[in-house]
Short mmCIF file of N, CA and C in Angstrom, two decimals:
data_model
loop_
_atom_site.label_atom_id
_atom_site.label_comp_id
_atom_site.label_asym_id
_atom_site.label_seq_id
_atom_site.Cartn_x
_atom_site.Cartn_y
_atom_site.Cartn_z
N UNK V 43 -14.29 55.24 105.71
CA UNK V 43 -13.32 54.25 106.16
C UNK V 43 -13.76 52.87 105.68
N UNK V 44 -12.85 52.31 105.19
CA UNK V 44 -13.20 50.62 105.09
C UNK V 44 -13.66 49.73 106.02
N UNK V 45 -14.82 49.04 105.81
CA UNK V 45 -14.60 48.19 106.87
C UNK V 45 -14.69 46.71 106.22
N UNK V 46 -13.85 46.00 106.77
CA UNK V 46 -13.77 44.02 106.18
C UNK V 46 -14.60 43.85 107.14
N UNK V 47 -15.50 42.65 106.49
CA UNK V 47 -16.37 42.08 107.27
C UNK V 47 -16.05 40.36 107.35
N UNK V 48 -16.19 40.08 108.58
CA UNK V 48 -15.89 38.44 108.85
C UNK V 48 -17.01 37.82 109.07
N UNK V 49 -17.18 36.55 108.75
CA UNK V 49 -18.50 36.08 109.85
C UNK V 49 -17.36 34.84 111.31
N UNK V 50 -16.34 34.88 111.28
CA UNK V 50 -15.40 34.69 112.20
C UNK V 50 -13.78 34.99 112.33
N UNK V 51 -13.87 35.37 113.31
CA UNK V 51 -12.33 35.86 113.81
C UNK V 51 -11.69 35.22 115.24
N UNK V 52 -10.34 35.54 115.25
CA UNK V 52 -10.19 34.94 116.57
C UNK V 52 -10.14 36.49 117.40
N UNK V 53 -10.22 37.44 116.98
CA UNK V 53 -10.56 38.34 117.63
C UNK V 53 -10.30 39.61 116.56
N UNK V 54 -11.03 40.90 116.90
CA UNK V 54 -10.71 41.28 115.69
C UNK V 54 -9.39 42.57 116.02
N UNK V 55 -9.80 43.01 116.65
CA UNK V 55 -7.75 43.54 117.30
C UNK V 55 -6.72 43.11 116.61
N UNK V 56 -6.62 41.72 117.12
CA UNK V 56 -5.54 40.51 116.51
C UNK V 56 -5.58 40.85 115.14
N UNK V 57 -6.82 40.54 114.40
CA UNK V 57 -7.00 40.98 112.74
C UNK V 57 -6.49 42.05 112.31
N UNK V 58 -6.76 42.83 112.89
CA UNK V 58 -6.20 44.42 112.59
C UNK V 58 -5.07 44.76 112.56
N UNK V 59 -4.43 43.63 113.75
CA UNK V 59 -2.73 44.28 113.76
C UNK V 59 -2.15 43.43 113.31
N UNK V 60 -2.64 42.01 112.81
CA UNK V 60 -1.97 41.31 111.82
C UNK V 60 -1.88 42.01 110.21
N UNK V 61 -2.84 42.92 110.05
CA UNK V 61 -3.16 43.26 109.04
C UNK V 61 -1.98 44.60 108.47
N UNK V 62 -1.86 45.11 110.04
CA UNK V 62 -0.73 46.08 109.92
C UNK V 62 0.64 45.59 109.48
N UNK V 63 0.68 44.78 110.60
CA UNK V 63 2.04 44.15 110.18
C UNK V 63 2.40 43.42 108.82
N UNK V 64 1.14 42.96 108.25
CA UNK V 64 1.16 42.87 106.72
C UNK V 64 1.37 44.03 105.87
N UNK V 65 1.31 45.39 106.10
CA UNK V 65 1.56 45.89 105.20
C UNK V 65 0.53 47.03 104.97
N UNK V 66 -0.41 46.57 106.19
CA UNK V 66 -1.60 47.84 105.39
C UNK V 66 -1.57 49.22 106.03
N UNK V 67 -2.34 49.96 105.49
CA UNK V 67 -2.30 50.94 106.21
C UNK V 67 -3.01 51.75 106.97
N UNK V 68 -2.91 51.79 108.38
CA UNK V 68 -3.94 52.07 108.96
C UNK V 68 -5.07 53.08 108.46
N UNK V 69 -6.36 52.93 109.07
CA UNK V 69 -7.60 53.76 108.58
C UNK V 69 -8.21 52.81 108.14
N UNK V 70 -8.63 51.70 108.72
CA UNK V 70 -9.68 50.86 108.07
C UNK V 70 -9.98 50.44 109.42
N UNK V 71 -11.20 49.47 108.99
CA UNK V 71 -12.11 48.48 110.45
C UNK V 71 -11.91 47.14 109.91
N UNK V 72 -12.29 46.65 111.00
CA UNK V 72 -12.52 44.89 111.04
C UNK V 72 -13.75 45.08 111.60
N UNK V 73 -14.46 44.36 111.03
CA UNK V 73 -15.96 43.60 111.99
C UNK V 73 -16.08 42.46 111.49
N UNK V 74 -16.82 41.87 112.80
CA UNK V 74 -17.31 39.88 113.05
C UNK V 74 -18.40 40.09 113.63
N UNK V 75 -18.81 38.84 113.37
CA UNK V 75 -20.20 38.49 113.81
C UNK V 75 -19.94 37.21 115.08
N UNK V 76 -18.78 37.15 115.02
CA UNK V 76 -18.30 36.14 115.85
C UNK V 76 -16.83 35.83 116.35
N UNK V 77 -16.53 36.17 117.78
CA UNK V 77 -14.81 35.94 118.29
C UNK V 77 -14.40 34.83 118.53
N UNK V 78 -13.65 33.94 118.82
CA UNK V 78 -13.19 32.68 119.14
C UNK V 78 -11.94 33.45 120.47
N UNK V 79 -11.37 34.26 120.41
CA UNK V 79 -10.76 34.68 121.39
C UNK V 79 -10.77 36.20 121.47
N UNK V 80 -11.69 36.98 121.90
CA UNK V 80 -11.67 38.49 122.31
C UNK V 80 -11.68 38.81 123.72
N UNK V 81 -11.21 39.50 123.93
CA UNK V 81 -10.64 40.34 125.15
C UNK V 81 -10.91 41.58 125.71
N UNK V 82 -11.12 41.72 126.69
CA UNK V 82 -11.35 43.07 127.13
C UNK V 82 -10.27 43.93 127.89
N UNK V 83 -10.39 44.88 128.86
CA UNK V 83 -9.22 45.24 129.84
C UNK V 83 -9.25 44.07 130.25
N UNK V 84 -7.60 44.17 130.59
CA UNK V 84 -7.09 43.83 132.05
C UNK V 84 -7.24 42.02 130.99
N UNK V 85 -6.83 42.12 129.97
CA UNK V 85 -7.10 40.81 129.73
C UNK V 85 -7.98 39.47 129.96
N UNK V 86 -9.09 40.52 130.16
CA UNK V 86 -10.52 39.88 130.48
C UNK V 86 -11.29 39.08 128.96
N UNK V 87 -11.79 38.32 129.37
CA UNK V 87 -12.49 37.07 128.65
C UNK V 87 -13.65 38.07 127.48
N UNK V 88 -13.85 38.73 126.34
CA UNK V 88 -14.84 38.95 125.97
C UNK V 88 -15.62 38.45 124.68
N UNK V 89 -17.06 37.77 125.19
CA UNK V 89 -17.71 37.06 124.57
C UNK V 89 -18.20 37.52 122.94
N UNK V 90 -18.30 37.02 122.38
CA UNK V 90 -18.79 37.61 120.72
C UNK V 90 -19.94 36.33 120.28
N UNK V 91 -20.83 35.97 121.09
CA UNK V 91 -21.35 34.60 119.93
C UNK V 91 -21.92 34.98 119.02
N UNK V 92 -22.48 33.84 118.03
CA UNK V 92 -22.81 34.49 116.54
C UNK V 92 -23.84 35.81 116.64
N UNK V 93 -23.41 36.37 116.11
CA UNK V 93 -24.46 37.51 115.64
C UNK V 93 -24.17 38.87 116.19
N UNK V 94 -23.17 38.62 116.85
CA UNK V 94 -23.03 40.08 118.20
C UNK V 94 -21.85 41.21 117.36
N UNK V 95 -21.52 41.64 117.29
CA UNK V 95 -20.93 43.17 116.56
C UNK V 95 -18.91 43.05 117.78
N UNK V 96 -18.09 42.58 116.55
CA UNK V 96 -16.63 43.06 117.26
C UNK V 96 -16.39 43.63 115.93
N UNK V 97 -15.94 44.83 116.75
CA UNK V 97 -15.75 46.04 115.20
C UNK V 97 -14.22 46.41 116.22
N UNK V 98 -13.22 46.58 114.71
CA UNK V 98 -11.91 47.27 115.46
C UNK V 98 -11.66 48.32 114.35
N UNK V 99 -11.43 49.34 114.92
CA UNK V 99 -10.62 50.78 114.09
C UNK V 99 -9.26 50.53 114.46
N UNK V 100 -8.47 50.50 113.16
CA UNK V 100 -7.17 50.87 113.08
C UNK V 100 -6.48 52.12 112.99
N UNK V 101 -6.49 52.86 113.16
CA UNK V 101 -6.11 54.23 112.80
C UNK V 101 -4.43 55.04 113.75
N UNK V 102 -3.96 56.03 113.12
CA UNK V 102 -3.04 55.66 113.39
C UNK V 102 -2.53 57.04 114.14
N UNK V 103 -1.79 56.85 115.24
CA UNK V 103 -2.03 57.71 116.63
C UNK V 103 -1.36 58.83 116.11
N UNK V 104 -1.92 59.97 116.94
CA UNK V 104 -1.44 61.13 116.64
C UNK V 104 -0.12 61.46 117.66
N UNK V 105 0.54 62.07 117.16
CA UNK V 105 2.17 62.81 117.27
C UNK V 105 2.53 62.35 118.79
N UNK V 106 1.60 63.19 119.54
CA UNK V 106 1.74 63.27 120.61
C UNK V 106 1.55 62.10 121.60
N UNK V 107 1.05 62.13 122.43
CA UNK V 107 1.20 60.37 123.26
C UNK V 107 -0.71 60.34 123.40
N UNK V 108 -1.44 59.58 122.79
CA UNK V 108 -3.04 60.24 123.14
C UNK V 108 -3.15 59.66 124.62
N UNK V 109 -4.31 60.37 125.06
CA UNK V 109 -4.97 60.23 126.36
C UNK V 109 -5.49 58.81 126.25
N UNK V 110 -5.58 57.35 126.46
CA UNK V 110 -6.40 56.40 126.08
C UNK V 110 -7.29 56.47 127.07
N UNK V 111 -7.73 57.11 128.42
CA UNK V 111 -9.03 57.54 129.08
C UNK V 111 -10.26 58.21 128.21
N UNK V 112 -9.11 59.29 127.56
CA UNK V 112 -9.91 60.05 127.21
C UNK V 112 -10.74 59.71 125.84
N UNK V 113 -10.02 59.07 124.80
CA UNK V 113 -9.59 57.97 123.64
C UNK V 113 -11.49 57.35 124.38
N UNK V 114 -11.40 56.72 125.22
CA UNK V 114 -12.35 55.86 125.39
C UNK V 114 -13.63 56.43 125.70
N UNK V 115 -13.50 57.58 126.55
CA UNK V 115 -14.74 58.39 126.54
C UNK V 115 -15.12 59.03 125.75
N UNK V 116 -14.56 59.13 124.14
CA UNK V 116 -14.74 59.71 122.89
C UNK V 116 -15.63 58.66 122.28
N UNK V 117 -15.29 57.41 122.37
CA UNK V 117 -15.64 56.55 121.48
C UNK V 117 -16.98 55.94 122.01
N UNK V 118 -17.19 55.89 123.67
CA UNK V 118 -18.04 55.67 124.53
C UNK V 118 -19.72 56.96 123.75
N UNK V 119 -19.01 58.17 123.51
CA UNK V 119 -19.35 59.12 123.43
C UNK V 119 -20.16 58.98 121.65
N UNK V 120 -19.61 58.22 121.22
CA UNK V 120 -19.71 57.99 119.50
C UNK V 120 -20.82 57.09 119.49
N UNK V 121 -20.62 55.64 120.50
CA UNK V 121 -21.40 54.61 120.58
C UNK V 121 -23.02 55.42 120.88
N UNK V 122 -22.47 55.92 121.99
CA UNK V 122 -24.19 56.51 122.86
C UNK V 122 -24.94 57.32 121.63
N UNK V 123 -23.84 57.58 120.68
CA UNK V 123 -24.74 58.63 119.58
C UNK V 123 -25.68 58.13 118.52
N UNK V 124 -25.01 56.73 118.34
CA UNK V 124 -25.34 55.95 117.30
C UNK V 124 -26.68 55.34 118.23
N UNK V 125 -26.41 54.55 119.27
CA UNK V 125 -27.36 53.68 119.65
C UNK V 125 -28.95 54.28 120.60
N UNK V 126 -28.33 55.39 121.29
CA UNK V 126 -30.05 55.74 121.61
C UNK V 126 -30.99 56.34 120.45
N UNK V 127 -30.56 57.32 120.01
CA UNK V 127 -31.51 56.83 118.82
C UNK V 127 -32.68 56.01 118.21
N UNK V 128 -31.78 54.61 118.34
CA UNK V 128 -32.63 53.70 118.26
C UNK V 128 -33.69 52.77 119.40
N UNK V 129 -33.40 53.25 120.18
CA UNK V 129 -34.16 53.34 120.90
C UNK V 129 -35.37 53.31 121.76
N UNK V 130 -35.87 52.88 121.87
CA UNK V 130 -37.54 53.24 122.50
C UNK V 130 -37.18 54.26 124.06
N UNK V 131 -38.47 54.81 123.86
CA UNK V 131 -38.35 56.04 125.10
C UNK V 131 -38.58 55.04 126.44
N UNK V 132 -38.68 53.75 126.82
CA UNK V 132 -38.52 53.57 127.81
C UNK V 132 -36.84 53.13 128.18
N UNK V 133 -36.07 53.58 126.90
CA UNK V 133 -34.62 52.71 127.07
C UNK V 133 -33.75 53.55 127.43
N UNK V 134 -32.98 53.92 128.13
CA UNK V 134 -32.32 54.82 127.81
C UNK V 134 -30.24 54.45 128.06
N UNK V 135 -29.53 54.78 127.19
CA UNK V 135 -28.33 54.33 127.09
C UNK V 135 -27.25 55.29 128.11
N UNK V 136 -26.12 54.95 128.84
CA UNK V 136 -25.32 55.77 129.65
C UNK V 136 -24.15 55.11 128.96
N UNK V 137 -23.36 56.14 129.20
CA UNK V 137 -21.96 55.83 129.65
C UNK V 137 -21.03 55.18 130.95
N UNK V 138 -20.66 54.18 131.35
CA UNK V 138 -20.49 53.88 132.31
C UNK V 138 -18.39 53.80 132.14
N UNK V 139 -18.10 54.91 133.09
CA UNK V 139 -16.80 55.31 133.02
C UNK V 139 -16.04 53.94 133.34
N UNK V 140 -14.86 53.39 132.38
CA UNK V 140 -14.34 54.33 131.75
C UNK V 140 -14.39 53.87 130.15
N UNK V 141 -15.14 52.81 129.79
CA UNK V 141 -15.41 52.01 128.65
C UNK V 141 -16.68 51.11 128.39
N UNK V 142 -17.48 51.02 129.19
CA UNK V 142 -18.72 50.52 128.97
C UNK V 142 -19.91 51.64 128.52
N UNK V 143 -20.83 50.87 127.43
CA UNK V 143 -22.00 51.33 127.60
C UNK V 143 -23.30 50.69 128.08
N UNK V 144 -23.88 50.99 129.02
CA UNK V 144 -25.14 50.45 129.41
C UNK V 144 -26.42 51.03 129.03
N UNK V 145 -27.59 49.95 128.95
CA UNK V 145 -28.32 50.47 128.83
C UNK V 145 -29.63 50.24 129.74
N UNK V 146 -30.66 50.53 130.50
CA UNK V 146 -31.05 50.86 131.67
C UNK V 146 -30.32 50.17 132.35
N UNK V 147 -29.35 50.28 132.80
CA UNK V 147 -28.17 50.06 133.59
C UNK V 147 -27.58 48.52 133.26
N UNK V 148 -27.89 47.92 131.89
CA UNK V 148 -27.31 46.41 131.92
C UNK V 148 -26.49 46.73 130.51
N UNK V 149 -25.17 46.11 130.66
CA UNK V 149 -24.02 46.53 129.82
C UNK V 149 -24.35 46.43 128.68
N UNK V 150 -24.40 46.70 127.42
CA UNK V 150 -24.80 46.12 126.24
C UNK V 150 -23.35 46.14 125.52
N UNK V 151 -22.15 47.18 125.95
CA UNK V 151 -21.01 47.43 125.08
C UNK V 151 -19.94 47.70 125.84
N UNK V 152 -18.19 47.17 125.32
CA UNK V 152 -17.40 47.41 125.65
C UNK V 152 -16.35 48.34 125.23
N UNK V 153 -15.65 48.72 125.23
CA UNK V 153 -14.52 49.56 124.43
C UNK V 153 -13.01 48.47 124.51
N UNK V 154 -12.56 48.16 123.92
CA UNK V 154 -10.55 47.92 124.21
C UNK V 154 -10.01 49.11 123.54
N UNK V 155 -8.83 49.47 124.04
CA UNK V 155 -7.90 50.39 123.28
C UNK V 155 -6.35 49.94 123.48
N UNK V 156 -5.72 49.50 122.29
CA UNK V 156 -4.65 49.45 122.65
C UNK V 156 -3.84 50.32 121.22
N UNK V 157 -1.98 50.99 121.68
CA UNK V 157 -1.79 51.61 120.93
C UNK V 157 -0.21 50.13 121.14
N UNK V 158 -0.35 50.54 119.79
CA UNK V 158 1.00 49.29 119.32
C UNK V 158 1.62 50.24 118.27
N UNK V 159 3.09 50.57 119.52
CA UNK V 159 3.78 51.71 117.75
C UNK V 159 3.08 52.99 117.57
N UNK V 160 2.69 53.23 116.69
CA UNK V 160 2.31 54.46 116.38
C UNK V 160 0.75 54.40 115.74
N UNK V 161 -0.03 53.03 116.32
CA UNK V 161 -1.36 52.88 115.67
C UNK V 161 -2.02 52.34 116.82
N UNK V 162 -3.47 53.13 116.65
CA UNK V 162 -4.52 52.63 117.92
C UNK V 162 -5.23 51.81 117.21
N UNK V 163 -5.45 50.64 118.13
CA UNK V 163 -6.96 49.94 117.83
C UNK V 163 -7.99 50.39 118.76
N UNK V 164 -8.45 50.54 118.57
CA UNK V 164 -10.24 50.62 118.90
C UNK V 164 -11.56 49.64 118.78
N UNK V 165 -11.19 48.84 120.04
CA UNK V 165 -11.75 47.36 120.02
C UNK V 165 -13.58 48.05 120.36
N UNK V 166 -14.46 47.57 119.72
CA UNK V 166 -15.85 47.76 120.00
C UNK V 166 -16.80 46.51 120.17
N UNK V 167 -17.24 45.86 121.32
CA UNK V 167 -17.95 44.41 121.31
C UNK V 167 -19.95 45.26 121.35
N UNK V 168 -20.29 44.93 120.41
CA UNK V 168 -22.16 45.34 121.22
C UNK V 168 -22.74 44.00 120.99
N UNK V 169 -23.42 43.59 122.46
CA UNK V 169 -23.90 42.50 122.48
C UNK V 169 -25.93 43.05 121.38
N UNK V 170 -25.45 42.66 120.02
CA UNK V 170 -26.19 42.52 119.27
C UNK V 170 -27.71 41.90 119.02
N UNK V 171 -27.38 40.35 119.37
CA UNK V 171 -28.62 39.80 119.16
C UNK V 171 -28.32 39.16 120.03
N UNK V 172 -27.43 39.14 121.24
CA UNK V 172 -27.69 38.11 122.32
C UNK V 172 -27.08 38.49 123.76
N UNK V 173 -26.90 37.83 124.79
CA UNK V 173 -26.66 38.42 125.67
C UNK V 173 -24.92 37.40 126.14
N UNK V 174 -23.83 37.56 126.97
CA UNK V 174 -22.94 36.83 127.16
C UNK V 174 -23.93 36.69 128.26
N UNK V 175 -23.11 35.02 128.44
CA UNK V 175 -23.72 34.12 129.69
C UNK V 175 -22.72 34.19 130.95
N UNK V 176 -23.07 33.84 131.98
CA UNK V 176 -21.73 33.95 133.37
C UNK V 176 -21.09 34.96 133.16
N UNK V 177 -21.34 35.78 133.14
CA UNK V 177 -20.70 37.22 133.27
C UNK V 177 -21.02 38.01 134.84
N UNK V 178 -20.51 38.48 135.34
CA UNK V 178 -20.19 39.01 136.75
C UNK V 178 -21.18 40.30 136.78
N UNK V 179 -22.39 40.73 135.66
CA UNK V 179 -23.02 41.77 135.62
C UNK V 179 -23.93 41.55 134.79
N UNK V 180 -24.91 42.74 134.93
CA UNK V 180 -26.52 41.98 134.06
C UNK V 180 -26.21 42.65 132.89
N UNK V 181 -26.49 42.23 131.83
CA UNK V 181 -26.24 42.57 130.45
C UNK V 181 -27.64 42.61 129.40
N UNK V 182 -27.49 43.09 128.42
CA UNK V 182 -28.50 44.05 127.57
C UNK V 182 -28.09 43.52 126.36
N UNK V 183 -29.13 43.28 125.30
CA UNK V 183 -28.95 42.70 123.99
C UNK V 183 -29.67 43.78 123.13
N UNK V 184 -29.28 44.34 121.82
CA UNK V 184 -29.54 45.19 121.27
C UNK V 184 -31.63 45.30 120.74
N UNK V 185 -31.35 43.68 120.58
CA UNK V 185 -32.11 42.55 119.70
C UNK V 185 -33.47 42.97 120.76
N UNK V 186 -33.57 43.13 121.73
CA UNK V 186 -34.86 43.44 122.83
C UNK V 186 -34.99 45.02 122.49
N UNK V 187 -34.28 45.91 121.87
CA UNK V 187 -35.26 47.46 121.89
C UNK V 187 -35.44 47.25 120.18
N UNK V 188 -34.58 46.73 119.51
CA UNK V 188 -34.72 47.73 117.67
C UNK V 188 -34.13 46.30 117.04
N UNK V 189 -34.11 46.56 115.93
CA UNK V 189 -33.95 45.66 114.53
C UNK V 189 -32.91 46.09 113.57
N UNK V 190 -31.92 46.04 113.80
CA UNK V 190 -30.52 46.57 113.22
C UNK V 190 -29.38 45.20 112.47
N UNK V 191 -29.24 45.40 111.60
CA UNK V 191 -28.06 44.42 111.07
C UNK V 191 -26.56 44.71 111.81
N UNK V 192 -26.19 43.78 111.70
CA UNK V 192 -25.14 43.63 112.06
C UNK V 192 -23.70 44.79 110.87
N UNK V 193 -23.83 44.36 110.01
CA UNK V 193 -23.58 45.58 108.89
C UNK V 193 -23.98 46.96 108.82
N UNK V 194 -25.20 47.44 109.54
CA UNK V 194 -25.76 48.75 109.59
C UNK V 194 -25.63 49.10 110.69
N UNK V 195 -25.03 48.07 111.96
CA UNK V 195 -24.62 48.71 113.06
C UNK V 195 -22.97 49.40 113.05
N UNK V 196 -22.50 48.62 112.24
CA UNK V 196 -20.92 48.62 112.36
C UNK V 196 -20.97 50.27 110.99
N UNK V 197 -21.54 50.21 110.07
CA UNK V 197 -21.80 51.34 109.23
C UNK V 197 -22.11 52.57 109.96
N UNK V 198 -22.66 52.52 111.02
CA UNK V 198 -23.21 53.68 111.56
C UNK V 198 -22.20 54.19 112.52
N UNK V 199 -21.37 52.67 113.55
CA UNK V 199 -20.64 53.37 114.42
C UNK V 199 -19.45 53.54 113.46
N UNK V 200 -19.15 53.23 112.58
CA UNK V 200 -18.08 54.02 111.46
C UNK V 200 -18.02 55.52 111.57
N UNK V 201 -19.09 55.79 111.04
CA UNK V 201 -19.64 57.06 111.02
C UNK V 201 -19.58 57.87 111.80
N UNK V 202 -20.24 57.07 112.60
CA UNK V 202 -19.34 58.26 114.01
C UNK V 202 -18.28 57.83 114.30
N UNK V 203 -17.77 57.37 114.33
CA UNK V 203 -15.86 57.36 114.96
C UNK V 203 -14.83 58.75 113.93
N UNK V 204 -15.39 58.16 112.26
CA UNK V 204 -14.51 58.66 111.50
C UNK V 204 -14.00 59.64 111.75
N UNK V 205 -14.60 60.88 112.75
CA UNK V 205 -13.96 62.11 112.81
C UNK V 205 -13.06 62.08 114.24
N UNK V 206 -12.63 60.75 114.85
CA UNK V 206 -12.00 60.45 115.92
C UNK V 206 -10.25 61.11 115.80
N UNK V 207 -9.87 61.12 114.58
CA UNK V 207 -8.44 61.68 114.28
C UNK V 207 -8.70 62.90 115.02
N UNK V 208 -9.29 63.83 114.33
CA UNK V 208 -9.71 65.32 114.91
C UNK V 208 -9.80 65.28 116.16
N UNK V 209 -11.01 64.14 116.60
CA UNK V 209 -11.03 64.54 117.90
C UNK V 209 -10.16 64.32 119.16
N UNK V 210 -9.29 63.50 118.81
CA UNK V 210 -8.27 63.03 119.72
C UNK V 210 -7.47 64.73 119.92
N UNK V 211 -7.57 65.81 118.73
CA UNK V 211 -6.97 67.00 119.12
C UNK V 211 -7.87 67.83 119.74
N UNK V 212 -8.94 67.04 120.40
CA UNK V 212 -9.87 68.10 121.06
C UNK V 212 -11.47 68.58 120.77
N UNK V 213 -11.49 68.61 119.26
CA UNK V 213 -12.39 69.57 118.41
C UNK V 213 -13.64 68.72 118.68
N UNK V 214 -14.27 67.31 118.58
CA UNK V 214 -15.14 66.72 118.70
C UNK V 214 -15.49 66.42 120.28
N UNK V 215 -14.27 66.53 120.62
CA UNK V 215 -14.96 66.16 122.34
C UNK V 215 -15.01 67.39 122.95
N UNK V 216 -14.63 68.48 122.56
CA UNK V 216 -15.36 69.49 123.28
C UNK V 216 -16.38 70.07 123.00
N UNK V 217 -17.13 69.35 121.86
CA UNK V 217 -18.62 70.07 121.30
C UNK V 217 -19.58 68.88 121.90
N UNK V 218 -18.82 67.58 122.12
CA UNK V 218 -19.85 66.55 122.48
C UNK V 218 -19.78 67.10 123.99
N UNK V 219 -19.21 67.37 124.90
CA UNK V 219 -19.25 67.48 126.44
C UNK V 219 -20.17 68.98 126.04
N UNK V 220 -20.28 70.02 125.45
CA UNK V 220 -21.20 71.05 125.21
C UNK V 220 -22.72 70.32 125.26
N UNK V 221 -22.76 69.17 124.64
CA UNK V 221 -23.96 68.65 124.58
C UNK V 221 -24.62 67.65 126.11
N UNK V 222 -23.70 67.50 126.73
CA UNK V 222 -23.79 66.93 128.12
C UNK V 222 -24.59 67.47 128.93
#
């Protein structure tokens, strides 16, 4: 999958579906190193300062109406694959239902999902090299366990998403819950 890389956006969602409406065609990413306006649920405030990872998948929804619960615990499911790994054995990463990932219990990642038409975005924030400030919960910066680019993070959670078409019909999330 493609991914454009920014070093600013006003969010990268917005990018993505401006990008549609230009003409493109879904199956590509956006990533920034920096939001000026990103969002979470519920039209919540979400922070990006320099250096932190907003990656969006465009891709484009399948037939049927998808689950976006389920949509999120796939992708929740993709993140946790990519990032413990890296890891140190005193760290360990969860899923926190129904779009966060934490790690020893302080948020490090968000999910957005929105479907516009017949195309999902797949909003991804990982607080990278820093932490958001005034936030209502304790939060986790990548930058305190491992040494990852900002480019080799967004490359990797590529990687795992790409087979997200499939799995929205099932096939990937019922081998990842096998692994549960």
């Amino acid at each position: 999958m493609e991914i454009s890389f920014y070093k600013e956006v006003d969010s990268t969602n917005s990018e993505a579906k401006r990008q549609v409406d230009g003409g493109k065609a879904p199956g590509f990413a956006i990533a920034s190193g920096r939001q000026t306006a990103g969002r979470g649920r519920f039209d919540r405030v979400w922070q990006t300062p320099d250096g932190n990872l907003a990656l969006t998948f465009a891709i484009t929804a399948p037939l049927s109406r998808p689950d976006l619960a389920t949509l999120a615990l796939m992708t929740g499911l993709a993140l946790h694959d990519v990032i413990q790994p890296l890891l140190s054995a005193r760290a360990t990463a969860k899923i926190k239902w129904p779009n966060d990932l934490l790690i020893n219990g302080h948020k490090v990642s968000g999910t957005l999902i929105e479907l516009v038409g017949k195309v999902l975005y797949v909003g991804i924030g990982v607080n990278l090299v820093s932490r958001p400030e005034n936030v209502p919960y304790e939060t986790f910066s990548l930058a305190d366990e491992v040494d990852i680019s900002l480019e080799a993070l967004a490359q990797a959670i590529t990687g795992s998403l790409e087979p997200l078409p499939c799995a929205m019909a099932g096939i990937r999330f019922r081998a990842a819950l096998r692994k549960l």
